[in-house]
Amino acid sequence: MKILIVGSGGREHAIAMSVAKSSRADKIYCAPGNAGIGQIAECVPIGAMEFEKLAAFAKEKFIDMTIIGMDDPLVGGVVDVFEAEGLRVFGPNKAAAILEGSKAFSKDLMKKYHIPTAAYENFDDPEKALAYLETAKMPIVLKADGLALGKGVLICQTLEEAKAGVREIMLDKKFGSAGNQMVIEEFMTGREVSVLSYVDGKTIRIMSSAQDHKRAKDGDRGLNTGGMGTFSPSPFYTKEVDDFCQKYIFQATVDAMAAEGRTFKGIIFFGLMLTEDGPKVLEYNARFGDPEAQVVLPRMKNDILDVMDACIDGTLDQIDLQFEDNAAVCVVLASDGYPVSYQKGYEIRGLEKFDGQDGYYCFHAGSKLNEEGQFVTNGGRVLGVTAKGADLKEARANAYKATEWVEFENKYMRHDIGRAIDDV
Ligand code: AMP
Ligand code: GLY
């Protein structure tokens, strides 16, 4: 099979690595990809939002399956463009990707189908939002409706902060048109868990759980980032939690989307909060998490192309999804200063130390080859160093050992990825 992967981050590198393991994969392309992905796939200089060019490329190269890694093209309707051309593509169409693309939509869906989530109100009028805040309980959570690079959520401690937040989102348009509508919702407390799943429109298969560390600094301090590291499985995702989610959240979401005429095929990522009143949905994403994919995919036993084929064909009920009985930890090596401002273009040394090391992976997020053919840093998040171990403790020790194999100027990482597990 010839495969095209769309995206350019660590998640797409992890997807490419999984595809490369399949005996069915003959040739892998990635658009636009990055230097690390370029070691296992041919990178094609087409942007993820250039739908017509991507489809033309897929036709020209007789691509058997295109896998969309990123949220923007999914929400923008890339799958519809491919399907209209008769091309085989993995991911939800535009009507279904709204599950991630509009928080107001997803909240209304959960309310209508009794899927547990925080209490909320939607607003498209800033005056009404400001008036609502006067009687609301603090802290409170403000969410821009649309995609905002994971930054459109504000947790406000006081009424003044919340009012300023509404103005930023709806009047100053800090997150652009994502702020034309907004959700104001109840603040919840508890452990967060990410559960990724494959969906074929009617059947859902849950992957092993994971947890992200979103803040830039140790101890969950500092600014929100795209994710500074992950671990899988989450020890907080117990049998009891799983039973609850199977009963009230997972299948209910797939059925709700089908009932709305928005049949969902692809990945649903459930962002859950384990509250005192039971698990509740924080958010849905319509794609693999980044860097959740970097700890979940290396542990998956199935051939990823078999599973994705089954999602497209509606035969996921015939797949027995299996994960290794171990753990994985991913530590992101970032450029110091991320997520605000940072330097790029520094040489990355030591990548070859990963060669032949079973259970160790170095996924590239922001790297490129310079004119001399050397790997250099090219982003805020540069590499995702992942290691497996018999349990989380061992995986964490292995991952931190491997972070020492690579060096670049300005290398920055958190030192407590997976630490949550110490208090179990
Ligand atoms: P989201 O993009 O919706 O996942 O929100 C980003 C982060 O904001 C989540 O991972 C949570 O840490 C936090 N968050 C979102 N909604 C709530 C809520 N209702 N209560 C408390 N924290 C929240
Ligand atoms: N790591 C969180 C996300 O991919 O949205």
Short mmCIF file of C-alpha atoms in Angstrom, two decimals, residues 4-349:
data_model
loop_
_atom_site.label_atom_id
_atom_site.label_comp_id
_atom_site.label_asym_id
_atom_site.label_seq_id
_atom_site.Cartn_x
_atom_site.Cartn_y
_atom_site.Cartn_z
CA LEU A 4 0.05 9.68 2.64
CA ILE A 5 0.12 11.23 6.14
CA VAL A 6 -0.93 14.87 6.52
CA GLY A 7 0.78 16.90 9.27
CA SER A 8 4.22 17.81 10.51
CA GLY A 9 4.52 17.16 14.24
CA GLY A 10 5.53 14.48 16.71
CA ARG A 11 2.07 12.95 16.40
CA GLU A 12 2.52 12.48 12.66
CA HIS A 13 5.99 10.99 13.27
CA ALA A 14 4.40 8.48 15.67
CA ILE A 15 1.70 7.66 13.10
CA ALA A 16 4.37 7.25 10.41
CA MET A 17 6.35 4.94 12.70
CA SER A 18 3.25 2.78 13.24
CA VAL A 19 2.50 2.66 9.52
CA ALA A 20 6.13 1.78 8.77
CA LYS A 21 5.79 -1.26 11.08
CA SER A 22 2.94 -2.62 8.94
CA SER A 23 3.89 -5.34 6.47
CA ARG A 24 1.25 -3.82 4.17
CA ALA A 25 3.01 -0.47 3.82
CA ASP A 26 5.24 -0.23 0.74
CA LYS A 27 5.72 3.51 0.50
CA ILE A 28 4.95 6.35 2.92
CA TYR A 29 4.65 10.04 2.04
CA CYS A 30 4.11 12.85 4.53
CA ALA A 31 2.88 16.36 3.72
CA PRO A 32 4.59 18.51 4.77
CA GLY A 33 6.40 16.32 7.38
CA ASN A 34 9.64 17.24 9.15
CA ALA A 35 13.27 16.11 9.16
CA GLY A 36 12.65 13.15 11.50
CA ILE A 37 9.65 11.94 9.53
CA GLY A 38 11.85 12.25 6.44
CA GLN A 39 13.93 9.31 7.71
CA ILE A 40 11.01 6.89 7.28
CA ALA A 41 8.80 8.67 4.76
CA GLU A 42 9.20 10.89 1.72
CA CYS A 43 8.25 14.44 2.71
CA VAL A 44 6.22 16.39 0.18
CA PRO A 45 6.19 20.22 0.32
CA ILE A 46 2.40 20.65 0.41
CA GLY A 47 0.79 22.41 3.37
CA ALA A 48 -1.86 20.66 5.46
CA MET A 49 -4.48 23.25 4.42
CA GLU A 50 -3.83 22.92 0.68
CA PHE A 51 -6.66 20.43 0.16
CA GLU A 52 -6.80 20.50 -3.63
CA LYS A 53 -3.04 20.05 -3.95
CA LEU A 54 -3.08 17.18 -1.44
CA ALA A 55 -5.88 15.41 -3.34
CA ALA A 56 -4.12 15.95 -6.68
CA PHE A 57 -0.93 14.47 -5.19
CA ALA A 58 -2.83 11.46 -3.82
CA LYS A 59 -4.31 10.84 -7.28
CA GLU A 60 -1.05 11.26 -9.11
CA LYS A 61 0.79 8.84 -6.81
CA PHE A 62 -2.07 6.32 -6.57
CA ILE A 63 -2.18 6.66 -2.79
CA ASP A 64 -4.23 3.85 -1.22
CA MET A 65 -4.99 5.66 2.03
CA THR A 66 -4.45 9.19 3.32
CA ILE A 67 -4.29 9.68 7.10
CA ILE A 68 -5.09 13.15 8.40
CA GLY A 69 -3.19 13.82 11.63
CA MET A 70 -4.13 17.43 12.39
CA ASP A 71 -7.31 19.15 13.55
CA ASP A 72 -7.30 22.22 11.25
CA PRO A 73 -7.61 20.34 7.95
CA LEU A 74 -10.22 17.99 9.44
CA VAL A 75 -12.37 20.84 10.72
CA GLY A 76 -11.83 22.64 7.40
CA GLY A 77 -13.21 19.69 5.42
CA VAL A 78 -10.17 18.01 3.85
CA VAL A 79 -11.89 14.62 4.11
CA ASP A 80 -14.83 15.87 2.05
CA VAL A 81 -12.47 17.05 -0.70
CA PHE A 82 -10.77 13.64 -0.80
CA GLU A 83 -14.05 11.71 -0.76
CA ALA A 84 -15.49 13.84 -3.56
CA GLU A 85 -12.48 12.74 -5.63
CA GLY A 86 -13.10 9.08 -4.76
CA LEU A 87 -9.94 8.93 -2.62
CA ARG A 88 -9.68 6.74 0.48
CA VAL A 89 -9.05 8.81 3.58
CA PHE A 90 -8.92 8.22 7.34
CA GLY A 91 -10.54 10.89 9.50
CA PRO A 92 -13.96 12.47 10.12
CA ASN A 93 -15.61 14.59 7.44
CA LYS A 94 -16.40 18.24 8.09
CA ALA A 95 -19.87 17.56 9.48
CA ALA A 96 -18.39 15.17 12.06
CA ALA A 97 -15.17 17.07 12.85
CA ILE A 98 -17.35 19.83 14.32
CA LEU A 99 -17.19 17.67 17.45
CA GLU A 100 -13.79 19.31 17.94
CA GLY A 101 -14.33 22.39 15.79
CA SER A 102 -17.12 23.92 17.88
CA LYS A 103 -17.22 23.73 21.64
CA ALA A 104 -20.76 25.14 21.62
CA PHE A 105 -21.81 22.27 19.34
CA SER A 106 -20.16 19.61 21.51
CA LYS A 107 -21.67 21.03 24.72
CA ASP A 108 -25.16 21.07 23.18
CA LEU A 109 -24.65 17.52 21.94
CA MET A 110 -23.70 16.30 25.40
CA LYS A 111 -26.64 18.07 26.98
CA LYS A 112 -29.11 16.67 24.44
CA TYR A 113 -27.85 13.09 24.83
CA HIS A 114 -27.22 13.22 28.59
CA ILE A 115 -23.45 12.72 28.34
CA PRO A 116 -21.82 13.88 31.60
CA THR A 117 -20.05 17.23 31.27
CA ALA A 118 -19.71 20.54 33.18
CA ALA A 119 -22.82 22.75 33.38
CA TYR A 120 -22.59 25.60 30.84
CA GLU A 121 -24.21 28.31 28.75
CA ASN A 122 -23.36 29.30 25.15
CA PHE A 123 -23.16 32.96 24.10
CA ASP A 124 -22.87 34.85 20.84
CA ASP A 125 -23.57 38.24 22.42
CA PRO A 126 -20.82 39.68 24.67
CA GLU A 127 -23.33 41.81 26.63
CA LYS A 128 -25.33 38.72 27.58
CA ALA A 129 -22.15 36.87 28.52
CA LEU A 130 -21.08 39.75 30.78
CA ALA A 131 -24.52 39.93 32.39
CA TYR A 132 -24.50 36.17 33.02
CA LEU A 133 -21.18 36.43 34.86
CA GLU A 134 -22.71 38.76 37.47
CA THR A 135 -24.64 35.87 39.02
CA ALA A 136 -22.15 33.07 38.25
CA LYS A 137 -20.04 31.23 40.81
CA MET A 138 -16.24 31.71 40.69
CA PRO A 139 -13.85 30.27 39.58
CA ILE A 140 -15.39 29.92 36.14
CA VAL A 141 -14.18 28.67 32.77
CA LEU A 142 -14.39 30.61 29.49
CA LYS A 143 -13.92 28.83 26.17
CA ALA A 144 -13.68 30.31 22.70
CA ASP A 145 -15.96 28.22 20.50
CA GLY A 146 -13.56 27.40 17.66
CA LEU A 147 -10.03 26.07 17.24
CA ALA A 148 -7.51 28.29 19.02
CA LEU A 149 -4.30 26.21 19.01
CA GLY A 150 -5.32 24.75 22.37
CA LYS A 151 -5.18 28.23 23.95
CA GLY A 152 -8.83 29.28 23.85
CA VAL A 153 -9.63 28.22 27.43
CA LEU A 154 -9.42 30.73 30.30
CA ILE A 155 -9.86 29.73 33.92
CA CYS A 156 -10.92 32.84 35.85
CA GLN A 157 -10.74 33.20 39.63
CA THR A 158 -12.63 36.48 40.00
CA LEU A 159 -15.53 38.30 38.36
CA GLU A 160 -13.15 41.01 37.11
CA GLU A 161 -10.88 38.43 35.47
CA ALA A 162 -13.86 36.72 33.88
CA LYS A 163 -15.23 39.96 32.48
CA ALA A 164 -11.83 40.82 31.04
CA GLY A 165 -11.72 37.31 29.54
CA VAL A 166 -15.08 37.72 27.80
CA ARG A 167 -13.87 41.02 26.33
CA GLU A 168 -10.61 39.42 25.14
CA ILE A 169 -12.41 36.52 23.47
CA MET A 170 -15.50 38.19 22.03
CA LEU A 171 -14.58 41.85 21.54
CA ASP A 172 -10.79 41.98 21.10
CA LYS A 173 -10.95 38.67 19.18
CA LYS A 174 -7.75 37.42 20.80
CA PHE A 175 -8.40 34.01 19.21
CA GLY A 176 -9.80 35.42 15.96
CA SER A 177 -13.12 34.13 14.68
CA ALA A 178 -12.88 31.23 17.18
CA GLY A 179 -14.31 33.82 19.60
CA ASN A 180 -17.46 34.69 17.64
CA GLN A 181 -19.23 32.38 20.06
CA MET A 182 -18.15 31.21 23.48
CA VAL A 183 -18.98 28.71 26.17
CA ILE A 184 -19.02 29.71 29.84
CA GLU A 185 -18.88 26.66 32.04
CA GLU A 186 -18.64 25.43 35.59
CA PHE A 187 -15.13 24.93 36.99
CA MET A 188 -14.49 21.29 37.84
CA THR A 189 -11.72 19.73 39.90
CA GLY A 190 -10.18 16.29 39.62
CA ARG A 191 -7.62 14.25 37.72
CA GLU A 192 -7.49 14.62 33.96
CA VAL A 193 -7.22 11.58 31.70
CA SER A 194 -7.04 11.34 27.91
CA VAL A 195 -8.74 8.39 26.24
CA LEU A 196 -8.25 7.96 22.50
CA SER A 197 -10.47 5.71 20.43
CA TYR A 198 -11.01 4.38 16.92
CA VAL A 199 -14.53 4.85 15.56
CA ASP A 200 -16.16 3.47 12.39
CA GLY A 201 -19.45 5.35 12.56
CA LYS A 202 -21.12 2.86 14.88
CA THR A 203 -18.51 0.79 16.74
CA ILE A 204 -15.92 2.33 19.07
CA ARG A 205 -12.68 0.70 20.26
CA ILE A 206 -10.87 2.36 23.14
CA MET A 207 -7.09 2.67 23.22
CA SER A 208 -4.97 2.53 26.35
CA SER A 209 -5.39 5.68 28.47
CA ALA A 210 -2.85 8.49 28.70
CA GLN A 211 -2.17 11.72 30.52
CA ASP A 212 -0.69 14.96 29.25
CA HIS A 213 1.32 17.59 31.13
CA LYS A 214 0.22 20.86 29.55
CA ARG A 215 2.05 23.45 31.64
CA ALA A 216 5.52 24.63 30.69
CA LYS A 217 7.18 24.22 34.10
CA ASP A 218 7.69 21.55 36.73
CA GLY A 219 4.89 21.15 39.25
CA ASP A 220 2.31 22.15 36.62
CA ARG A 221 3.36 25.78 36.82
CA GLY A 222 3.92 28.21 33.98
CA LEU A 223 2.04 28.81 30.76
CA ASN A 224 -0.13 26.35 28.90
CA THR A 225 1.69 24.63 26.04
CA GLY A 226 0.79 22.09 23.37
CA GLY A 227 1.99 19.45 25.88
CA MET A 228 5.38 18.96 27.57
CA GLY A 229 5.10 15.20 27.99
CA THR A 230 2.75 12.29 28.43
CA PHE A 231 2.49 8.89 30.00
CA SER A 232 0.39 5.82 29.30
CA PRO A 233 -1.51 4.13 30.81
CA SER A 234 -2.95 6.44 33.48
CA PRO A 235 -3.14 4.67 36.85
CA PHE A 236 -6.23 6.78 37.59
CA TYR A 237 -8.11 5.23 34.70
CA THR A 238 -9.37 2.29 36.73
CA LYS A 239 -11.76 -0.50 35.80
CA GLU A 240 -14.50 1.38 37.60
CA VAL A 241 -13.86 4.56 35.61
CA ASP A 242 -13.73 2.56 32.39
CA ASP A 243 -17.07 0.86 33.15
CA PHE A 244 -18.69 4.25 33.76
CA CYS A 245 -17.29 5.76 30.55
CA GLN A 246 -18.27 2.72 28.48
CA LYS A 247 -21.79 3.00 29.82
CA TYR A 248 -22.37 6.76 29.68
CA ILE A 249 -19.78 8.44 27.47
CA PHE A 250 -18.04 6.50 24.67
CA GLN A 251 -20.78 4.68 22.79
CA ALA A 252 -23.23 7.44 23.70
CA THR A 253 -21.08 9.98 21.84
CA VAL A 254 -20.78 7.83 18.71
CA ASP A 255 -24.53 7.15 18.71
CA ALA A 256 -25.33 10.83 19.30
CA MET A 257 -23.24 11.88 16.29
CA ALA A 258 -24.94 9.25 14.10
CA ALA A 259 -28.38 10.37 15.33
CA GLU A 260 -27.50 13.95 14.37
CA GLY A 261 -26.65 12.84 10.82
CA ARG A 262 -22.95 13.46 11.52
CA THR A 263 -21.63 9.89 11.41
CA PHE A 264 -18.13 9.96 12.89
CA LYS A 265 -15.30 7.88 11.42
CA GLY A 266 -11.75 8.31 12.66
CA ILE A 267 -10.28 9.09 16.06
CA ILE A 268 -12.27 10.50 18.96
CA PHE A 269 -10.08 11.80 21.77
CA PHE A 270 -12.01 12.11 25.01
CA GLY A 271 -10.53 14.64 27.43
CA LEU A 272 -12.00 13.50 30.75
CA MET A 273 -11.98 14.91 34.23
CA LEU A 274 -12.44 12.41 37.05
CA THR A 275 -14.60 14.46 39.42
CA GLU A 276 -16.10 13.48 42.76
CA ASP A 277 -19.38 12.98 40.91
CA GLY A 278 -17.79 10.65 38.39
CA PRO A 279 -16.00 11.13 35.05
CA LYS A 280 -17.09 14.11 32.94
CA VAL A 281 -16.11 15.17 29.43
CA LEU A 282 -13.85 18.26 29.34
CA GLU A 283 -13.52 18.28 25.59
CA TYR A 284 -13.55 16.19 22.45
CA ASN A 285 -10.85 16.16 19.80
CA ALA A 286 -11.28 14.59 16.39
CA ARG A 287 -7.70 13.29 16.03
CA PHE A 288 -4.84 11.72 17.97
CA GLY A 289 -3.45 13.85 20.79
CA ASP A 290 0.01 15.29 20.48
CA PRO A 291 2.00 14.05 22.46
CA GLU A 292 -0.53 11.39 23.55
CA ALA A 293 0.00 9.54 20.25
CA GLN A 294 3.72 9.24 21.10
CA VAL A 295 2.99 7.04 24.14
CA VAL A 296 -0.13 5.22 22.95
CA LEU A 297 0.87 4.14 19.42
CA PRO A 298 4.20 2.50 20.38
CA ARG A 299 2.19 0.24 22.75
CA MET A 300 -0.43 -0.80 20.19
CA LYS A 301 -0.08 -4.40 19.04
CA ASN A 302 -2.41 -4.27 16.01
CA ASP A 303 -1.38 -3.33 12.50
CA ILE A 304 -2.55 0.30 12.33
CA LEU A 305 -3.54 -0.03 8.67
CA ASP A 306 -5.91 -2.93 9.50
CA VAL A 307 -7.56 -0.82 12.19
CA MET A 308 -7.86 2.28 10.00
CA ASP A 309 -9.23 0.21 7.10
CA ALA A 310 -11.87 -1.18 9.47
CA CYS A 311 -12.83 2.37 10.53
CA ILE A 312 -13.28 3.43 6.91
CA ASP A 313 -15.20 0.26 5.96
CA GLY A 314 -17.40 0.09 9.06
CA THR A 315 -15.99 -3.27 10.21
CA LEU A 316 -14.34 -2.21 13.45
CA ASP A 317 -16.49 -4.74 15.34
CA GLN A 318 -14.21 -7.41 13.85
CA ILE A 319 -11.04 -5.86 15.30
CA ASP A 320 -9.67 -7.01 18.63
CA LEU A 321 -7.69 -3.93 19.65
CA GLN A 322 -4.72 -4.87 21.85
CA PHE A 323 -2.08 -2.99 23.77
CA GLU A 324 1.14 -4.20 25.35
CA ASP A 325 0.95 -4.80 29.07
CA ASN A 326 3.62 -2.19 29.85
CA ALA A 327 3.95 1.57 30.06
CA ALA A 328 5.45 4.43 28.09
CA VAL A 329 6.60 7.94 28.96
CA CYS A 330 7.29 10.77 26.49
CA VAL A 331 9.40 13.77 27.56
CA VAL A 332 9.27 16.72 25.20
CA LEU A 333 12.61 18.44 24.52
CA ALA A 334 11.68 22.04 23.79
CA SER A 335 13.54 25.23 22.91
CA ASP A 336 14.03 27.30 26.05
CA GLY A 337 11.45 30.09 26.07
CA TYR A 338 8.65 28.00 24.53
CA PRO A 339 5.71 28.76 24.38
CA VAL A 340 6.50 32.49 24.17
CA SER A 341 9.68 33.19 22.20
CA TYR A 342 12.68 31.04 21.42
CA GLN A 343 15.63 30.69 19.06
CA LYS A 344 15.74 28.11 16.28
CA GLY A 345 18.38 26.69 13.97
CA TYR A 346 20.66 24.96 16.51
CA GLU A 347 22.29 21.67 15.54
CA ILE A 348 20.78 18.57 17.15
CA ARG A 349 23.43 16.01 18.10
#
